[in-house]
Short mmCIF file of C-alpha atoms in Angstrom, two decimals:
data_model
loop_
_atom_site.label_atom_id
_atom_site.label_comp_id
_atom_site.label_asym_id
_atom_site.label_seq_id
_atom_site.Cartn_x
_atom_site.Cartn_y
_atom_site.Cartn_z
CA MET A 1 9.67 -31.18 1.08
CA ARG A 2 6.64 -29.06 0.11
CA GLU A 3 7.61 -25.62 -1.09
CA VAL A 4 5.50 -22.59 -0.15
CA VAL A 5 6.48 -19.24 -1.81
CA ILE A 6 5.19 -15.96 -0.47
CA LEU A 7 5.52 -12.98 -2.91
CA GLY A 8 5.64 -9.68 -1.03
CA GLY A 9 6.50 -8.95 2.59
CA GLY A 10 3.73 -6.36 3.05
CA TYR A 11 0.78 -6.53 5.38
CA GLY A 12 -0.79 -9.49 3.68
CA GLY A 13 2.47 -11.41 3.21
CA MET A 14 3.56 -10.92 6.80
CA ASN A 15 0.26 -12.12 8.24
CA ILE A 16 0.39 -15.17 5.93
CA LEU A 17 3.89 -15.94 7.17
CA HIS A 18 3.13 -15.50 10.84
CA GLY A 19 -0.02 -17.58 10.49
CA LEU A 20 1.85 -20.46 8.86
CA LEU A 21 4.68 -20.26 11.44
CA ASP A 22 2.22 -20.83 14.31
CA ASP A 23 2.18 -24.55 13.57
CA LEU A 24 4.45 -25.40 10.70
CA SER A 25 4.94 -29.07 9.65
CA GLU A 26 8.50 -30.30 9.39
CA ASP A 27 8.07 -31.17 5.72
CA VAL A 28 7.21 -27.61 4.67
CA HIS A 29 9.68 -24.98 3.60
CA ILE A 30 8.85 -21.34 3.04
CA THR A 31 10.56 -18.77 0.75
CA VAL A 32 9.59 -15.13 1.03
CA ILE A 33 10.46 -12.89 -1.88
CA ASP A 34 10.51 -9.09 -1.45
CA ARG A 35 12.50 -6.23 -2.90
CA ASN A 36 13.43 -5.01 0.63
CA PRO A 37 15.12 -6.88 3.44
CA TYR A 38 12.45 -5.82 5.85
CA HIS A 39 8.65 -5.56 6.21
CA SER A 40 7.66 -2.07 4.99
CA LEU A 41 4.97 -0.13 6.80
CA LYS A 42 3.42 1.50 3.78
CA THR A 43 0.91 3.41 5.70
CA GLU A 44 3.80 5.47 7.13
CA PHE A 45 5.47 6.24 3.78
CA TYR A 46 3.98 9.74 3.77
CA THR A 47 6.26 10.57 6.81
CA ILE A 48 9.34 9.57 4.75
CA ALA A 49 8.21 11.85 1.94
CA ALA A 50 7.66 14.72 4.32
CA GLY A 51 10.94 14.14 6.16
CA THR A 52 9.31 13.96 9.58
CA GLU A 53 10.53 10.39 10.29
CA SER A 54 13.52 8.24 9.45
CA ASP A 55 13.43 5.08 7.42
CA ARG A 56 13.60 2.95 10.56
CA HIS A 57 10.23 4.29 11.68
CA ALA A 58 8.57 2.63 8.71
CA ARG A 59 10.16 -0.88 8.67
CA VAL A 60 10.13 -4.00 10.76
CA ASP A 61 12.54 -6.92 10.69
CA PHE A 62 11.28 -10.18 9.14
CA PRO A 63 11.04 -13.12 11.55
CA GLU A 64 13.84 -15.67 11.65
CA HIS A 65 12.91 -19.41 11.32
CA LYS A 66 14.87 -22.45 10.36
CA GLN A 67 12.28 -23.41 7.71
CA VAL A 68 12.11 -19.96 6.16
CA ASP A 69 14.49 -18.44 3.65
CA TYR A 70 14.33 -14.93 2.13
CA VAL A 71 15.18 -13.68 -1.36
CA PHE A 72 15.56 -9.92 -1.49
CA ASP A 73 15.35 -9.02 -5.14
CA GLU A 74 12.97 -7.95 -7.89
CA ILE A 75 10.60 -10.52 -9.43
CA GLU A 76 10.91 -10.86 -13.23
CA LYS A 77 7.95 -13.14 -13.82
CA ILE A 78 5.40 -15.37 -12.15
CA ASP A 79 5.33 -18.60 -14.28
CA THR A 80 2.14 -20.31 -13.24
CA GLU A 81 2.29 -22.80 -16.04
CA ASN A 82 5.59 -24.26 -14.81
CA GLU A 83 4.94 -23.29 -11.17
CA LYS A 84 8.04 -21.22 -10.55
CA VAL A 85 9.00 -17.64 -9.89
CA LEU A 86 11.75 -15.96 -11.94
CA ILE A 87 14.07 -13.45 -10.25
CA LYS A 88 15.85 -10.59 -12.00
CA GLY A 89 19.09 -10.70 -10.07
CA GLY A 90 20.30 -13.93 -11.57
CA VAL A 91 19.03 -16.17 -8.82
CA GLU A 92 17.77 -19.53 -10.12
CA ALA A 93 13.96 -19.75 -10.66
CA ILE A 94 12.19 -20.67 -7.40
CA PRO A 95 9.72 -23.57 -7.77
CA TYR A 96 6.48 -23.78 -5.67
CA ASP A 97 3.87 -26.23 -4.63
CA TYR A 98 1.83 -23.42 -3.13
CA LEU A 99 2.05 -19.73 -4.10
CA LEU A 100 0.80 -16.82 -2.04
CA ILE A 101 0.76 -13.43 -3.76
CA GLY A 102 0.61 -10.19 -1.79
CA LEU A 103 2.40 -7.81 -4.08
CA GLY A 104 0.27 -4.88 -3.42
CA CYS A 105 -0.43 -2.00 -5.82
CA GLU A 106 1.31 0.69 -7.87
CA ASP A 107 0.37 4.15 -9.06
CA ASN A 108 -2.33 4.49 -11.68
CA TYR A 109 -1.41 7.32 -13.97
CA HIS A 110 -4.61 7.00 -16.02
CA GLY A 111 -2.62 7.50 -19.25
CA ILE A 112 -1.91 11.13 -18.37
CA GLU A 113 1.13 12.47 -20.35
CA GLY A 114 4.17 13.15 -18.16
CA ALA A 115 2.61 11.84 -14.92
CA ARG A 116 4.91 8.83 -14.61
CA GLU A 117 8.06 10.73 -15.69
CA PHE A 118 7.67 13.95 -13.72
CA THR A 119 5.97 13.07 -10.48
CA GLU A 120 7.00 11.74 -7.11
CA SER A 121 5.20 8.85 -5.39
CA VAL A 122 4.72 7.21 -1.94
CA GLN A 123 3.92 3.71 -3.30
CA THR A 124 7.29 2.08 -2.48
CA PHE A 125 9.99 2.75 0.03
CA SER A 126 12.49 3.94 -2.59
CA LYS A 127 9.86 6.27 -4.16
CA ALA A 128 8.95 7.73 -0.78
CA ARG A 129 12.61 8.36 -0.17
CA SER A 130 12.91 10.09 -3.58
CA ALA A 131 9.88 12.25 -2.72
CA GLY A 132 11.42 13.16 0.61
CA TYR A 133 14.66 14.17 -1.03
CA ALA A 134 12.94 16.32 -3.66
CA ILE A 135 10.66 18.06 -1.21
CA ASN A 136 13.12 18.63 1.61
CA ASN A 137 15.82 19.82 -0.76
CA LEU A 138 13.62 22.70 -1.93
CA LYS A 139 14.70 26.22 -1.06
CA ALA A 140 12.36 28.43 0.98
CA TYR A 141 9.00 29.20 -0.61
CA GLY A 142 9.24 26.30 -3.06
CA LYS A 143 6.03 25.07 -4.65
CA VAL A 144 4.61 21.46 -4.05
CA THR A 145 1.51 20.15 -5.70
CA VAL A 146 -0.14 16.94 -4.52
CA VAL A 147 -2.41 15.36 -7.10
CA GLY A 148 -5.29 13.37 -5.50
CA ALA A 149 -7.26 14.04 -2.23
CA GLY A 150 -7.82 10.59 -0.93
CA LEU A 151 -6.25 9.39 2.22
CA SER A 152 -2.68 9.31 0.90
CA GLY A 153 -2.90 12.72 -0.62
CA ILE A 154 -4.35 14.29 2.55
CA GLU A 155 -1.65 12.72 4.77
CA VAL A 156 1.18 13.80 2.39
CA ALA A 157 -0.08 17.38 2.09
CA SER A 158 -0.64 17.87 5.75
CA GLU A 159 2.62 16.24 6.84
CA VAL A 160 4.62 18.33 4.36
CA ARG A 161 2.86 21.49 5.61
CA GLU A 162 3.89 20.61 9.19
CA SER A 163 7.41 19.72 8.15
CA ARG A 164 8.00 22.69 5.88
CA PRO A 165 5.80 25.67 6.82
CA ASP A 166 7.80 27.77 4.34
CA LEU A 167 6.57 25.89 1.25
CA ASN A 168 3.59 26.69 -0.94
CA ILE A 169 1.41 23.63 -1.06
CA ARG A 170 -1.48 22.98 -3.49
CA LEU A 171 -3.80 19.99 -3.47
CA LEU A 172 -5.66 19.02 -6.64
CA ASP A 173 -8.97 17.26 -5.95
CA ARG A 174 -11.00 15.77 -8.76
CA GLY A 175 -14.19 15.72 -6.66
CA GLU A 176 -16.29 18.37 -4.95
CA THR A 177 -14.81 17.55 -1.57
CA VAL A 178 -11.68 15.86 -0.21
CA LEU A 179 -11.90 12.30 1.14
CA LYS A 180 -15.03 11.34 -0.76
CA ALA A 181 -15.13 7.87 0.95
CA PHE A 182 -15.47 9.50 4.47
CA ASP A 183 -18.30 11.16 6.34
CA SER A 184 -19.15 14.80 5.63
CA LYS A 185 -18.13 15.76 9.15
CA ILE A 186 -14.60 14.48 8.42
CA GLN A 187 -14.55 16.14 4.98
CA ASN A 188 -15.50 19.49 6.37
CA TYR A 189 -12.98 19.18 9.25
CA VAL A 190 -10.12 18.40 6.86
CA GLU A 191 -11.10 21.19 4.46
CA LYS A 192 -11.12 23.63 7.43
CA TRP A 193 -7.66 22.38 8.57
CA PHE A 194 -6.17 22.97 5.15
CA LYS A 195 -7.69 26.47 4.97
CA GLU A 196 -6.33 27.36 8.42
CA ASN A 197 -2.91 25.96 7.57
CA GLY A 198 -2.50 27.61 4.24
CA VAL A 199 -2.82 24.61 1.93
CA GLU A 200 -4.63 25.59 -1.25
CA VAL A 201 -7.29 23.04 -2.27
CA ILE A 202 -8.58 23.10 -5.88
CA HIS A 203 -11.78 21.02 -6.44
CA GLY A 204 -13.10 19.76 -9.81
CA ALA A 205 -9.43 19.11 -10.94
CA ASN A 206 -8.76 17.47 -14.26
CA VAL A 207 -5.04 17.08 -14.80
CA GLU A 208 -4.34 17.12 -18.49
CA TYR A 209 -0.59 16.64 -18.46
CA VAL A 210 2.46 17.00 -16.18
CA GLU A 211 5.74 18.67 -17.03
CA LYS A 212 9.03 18.75 -15.16
CA ASP A 213 8.18 22.20 -13.68
CA GLY A 214 4.44 22.28 -13.77
CA VAL A 215 0.98 20.74 -13.74
CA CYS A 216 -1.67 21.64 -16.31
CA ASN A 217 -5.20 21.40 -14.87
CA ASN A 218 -8.35 22.39 -16.74
CA GLY A 219 -6.44 24.51 -19.20
CA LEU A 220 -4.43 26.31 -16.50
CA CYS A 221 -0.80 25.41 -15.92
CA TYR A 222 0.67 25.84 -12.45
CA ILE A 223 4.37 26.46 -12.12
CA ASN A 224 5.66 23.88 -9.71
CA ASP A 225 8.86 22.49 -8.11
CA VAL A 226 7.73 19.03 -6.98
CA THR A 227 4.55 17.11 -7.89
CA VAL A 228 3.47 14.17 -5.76
CA TRP A 229 1.09 11.68 -7.40
CA THR A 230 -1.61 10.09 -5.17
CA ALA A 231 -4.42 9.90 -7.75
CA GLY A 232 -5.31 6.22 -7.69
CA VAL A 233 -3.72 2.77 -7.75
CA ARG A 234 -3.82 -0.47 -9.73
CA PRO A 235 -2.61 -3.97 -8.96
CA ASN A 236 1.08 -4.75 -9.36
CA TYR A 237 1.94 -5.24 -13.01
CA LEU A 238 3.16 -8.79 -12.37
CA VAL A 239 -0.31 -9.77 -11.30
CA ARG A 240 -1.94 -7.90 -14.19
CA GLU A 241 0.17 -10.11 -16.51
CA LEU A 242 -1.12 -13.36 -15.06
CA PRO A 243 -3.52 -15.43 -17.25
CA PHE A 244 -6.30 -15.39 -14.61
CA GLU A 245 -9.78 -14.00 -14.78
CA LYS A 246 -9.88 -10.39 -13.49
CA ASP A 247 -12.50 -7.79 -12.57
CA ASP A 248 -12.87 -4.35 -14.15
CA GLN A 249 -10.13 -3.03 -11.85
CA GLU A 250 -7.60 -5.58 -13.12
CA LYS A 251 -7.73 -7.53 -9.86
CA VAL A 252 -7.75 -11.33 -9.96
CA ILE A 253 -11.02 -12.95 -9.07
CA VAL A 254 -10.52 -15.43 -6.18
CA ASN A 255 -12.93 -17.79 -4.44
CA ASP A 256 -14.01 -17.64 -0.76
CA PHE A 257 -10.69 -19.33 0.27
CA TYR A 258 -8.55 -16.70 -1.56
CA GLN A 259 -7.60 -19.25 -4.17
CA VAL A 260 -7.56 -18.71 -7.90
CA PRO A 261 -10.40 -21.08 -9.13
CA SER A 262 -8.37 -22.41 -12.06
CA HIS A 263 -5.20 -22.78 -9.92
CA GLN A 264 -6.18 -23.59 -6.42
CA ASN A 265 -2.55 -23.86 -5.15
CA VAL A 266 -2.25 -20.08 -5.89
CA TYR A 267 -3.61 -17.71 -3.30
CA ILE A 268 -4.00 -13.92 -3.73
CA VAL A 269 -4.65 -11.29 -1.01
CA GLY A 270 -4.70 -7.52 -0.66
CA ASP A 271 -4.68 -5.01 -3.49
CA CYS A 272 -4.29 -7.71 -6.17
CA ALA A 273 -7.40 -9.68 -5.21
CA SER A 274 -10.91 -8.67 -6.28
CA SER A 275 -12.89 -7.46 -3.28
CA GLU A 276 -15.93 -5.43 -2.39
CA HIS A 277 -13.67 -3.32 -0.15
CA SER A 278 -11.25 -0.54 -1.19
CA PRO A 279 -7.53 -1.35 -0.93
CA SER A 280 -6.07 -0.88 2.56
CA ALA A 281 -3.45 -2.33 4.89
CA GLN A 282 -6.25 -3.52 7.22
CA LEU A 283 -7.93 -5.43 4.41
CA ALA A 284 -4.66 -7.08 3.24
CA GLY A 285 -3.80 -8.07 6.82
CA GLN A 286 -7.16 -9.72 7.46
CA GLN A 287 -7.10 -11.54 4.21
CA GLY A 288 -3.55 -12.69 4.96
CA GLU A 289 -4.63 -14.13 8.30
CA ASN A 290 -7.55 -16.00 6.62
CA ALA A 291 -5.41 -17.33 3.74
CA ALA A 292 -2.87 -18.61 6.24
CA GLU A 293 -5.62 -20.55 8.09
CA VAL A 294 -6.82 -22.07 4.87
CA LEU A 295 -3.34 -23.11 3.63
CA ALA A 296 -2.40 -24.41 7.09
CA SER A 297 -5.38 -26.77 6.86
CA VAL A 298 -4.52 -27.85 3.35
CA LEU A 299 -0.92 -28.64 4.40
CA LYS A 300 -2.24 -30.83 7.21
CA GLY A 301 -4.46 -32.77 4.75
CA ARG A 302 -7.62 -31.31 6.24
CA VAL A 303 -10.61 -29.67 4.32
CA PRO A 304 -10.32 -26.02 5.27
CA GLU A 305 -13.20 -24.22 6.86
CA ARG A 306 -14.64 -21.29 4.96
CA PRO A 307 -12.87 -18.15 6.35
CA SER A 308 -14.90 -15.64 8.31
CA HIS A 309 -16.10 -12.59 6.48
CA VAL A 310 -13.72 -9.67 6.57
CA LYS A 311 -14.94 -7.00 8.98
CA LEU A 312 -13.04 -3.74 8.72
CA LYS A 313 -12.75 -1.60 11.90
CA GLY A 314 -12.81 1.67 10.10
CA ALA A 315 -10.05 3.97 8.73
CA LEU A 316 -7.77 6.36 10.44
CA GLY A 317 -5.78 9.31 8.98
CA SER A 318 -3.45 12.01 10.26
CA LEU A 319 -3.19 15.74 9.81
CA GLY A 320 0.38 16.12 11.01
CA LYS A 321 1.50 14.74 14.29
CA ASN A 322 -1.19 16.07 16.59
CA ASP A 323 -4.45 16.07 14.61
CA GLY A 324 -6.38 13.41 12.72
CA PHE A 325 -9.71 11.92 11.61
CA GLY A 326 -11.28 8.54 11.21
CA ASN A 327 -14.22 6.24 11.62
CA MET A 328 -14.07 4.87 15.17
CA LEU A 329 -16.80 2.60 16.62
CA GLN A 330 -18.79 3.35 13.42
CA LYS A 331 -18.78 7.08 14.14
CA PRO A 332 -16.82 9.88 12.46
CA MET A 333 -14.18 11.30 14.83
CA THR A 334 -11.79 14.23 14.40
CA GLY A 335 -8.99 15.78 16.43
CA VAL A 336 -6.45 14.29 18.85
CA LEU A 337 -8.27 11.02 19.69
CA PRO A 338 -8.19 9.46 16.17
CA ARG A 339 -4.55 10.64 15.77
CA LEU A 340 -3.60 8.80 19.02
CA ALA A 341 -5.53 5.77 17.82
CA LYS A 342 -3.48 5.79 14.62
CA SER A 343 -0.25 5.89 16.56
CA GLY A 344 -1.53 3.07 18.69
CA VAL A 345 -2.24 0.94 15.66
CA LEU A 346 1.26 1.55 14.37
CA TRP A 347 2.78 0.63 17.80
CA LEU A 348 0.88 -2.66 17.74
CA SER A 349 1.71 -3.52 14.19
CA LYS A 350 5.46 -3.04 14.91
CA ARG A 351 5.25 -5.45 17.83
CA HIS A 352 2.98 -8.04 16.11
#
């Protein structure tokens, strides 16, 4: 029996699993390892933090199959020398013939003092729950600061505003405008939305340190009840520890088949794999589909075809439940239409 191990049940891992199950040989066994007993819809974690949706909204059951087993626990180490995965919960090390890694990313605190200890996050389900508890347990007129004005920061700040109109919300943006990766039309629209909805946006931010009850930015310290960190990500620490060649963002360099060149039975997709594209669920999902096609060919003893080039369809973001923005059909769009499109993408992903 050939052992295939998938690390991470996120967007990449799920698409790998579904791709392999389409035509799985009888002599192949798959083990999926994830900390949660369900597929987590990470793009919806901001709703958990804001308290606008329940946990069930952001999770999907894993598929059942006689040739698939699941291990729901934390990974201690990926031992590529002995080709096995060590588990923290006392489970015996899990050997593999083929390893597929889709462990995603974690917060990048950039070495800023107090950021790890005194901020909330939306990078994992448990952290999003913690953020939701901290925010929604605030008394009236509490103060919330969101650090980082990329897509995650924008969605957290706007959803919290809609959920808790009584709170004072501040958004610290390092650049001259929010959403620097988007078109200026979208940037201006989002800036206007925040102004009209009473969210204070501070540009040119340079967070020097974070304390339990405040954030110090450019020499000025803001008294604060809850700080949410959305100021950048880095690959999962387990991947950063691997003895593979990496790029300047600590991501593993893979070949066109998503294989590690020195260990071609190891495949890496998503936020941990070096790519010309920025991290996203869409990117991880497409890479997962491609990697599954490659491995399916390898398992059948065929030479795999070179996967098609990843073509992203654009990005969508929300401003609460009824407003949004995004690049649709290669054009910047704002308002209800991109918000409905985002809801439609979520509906489809839940029923994949």
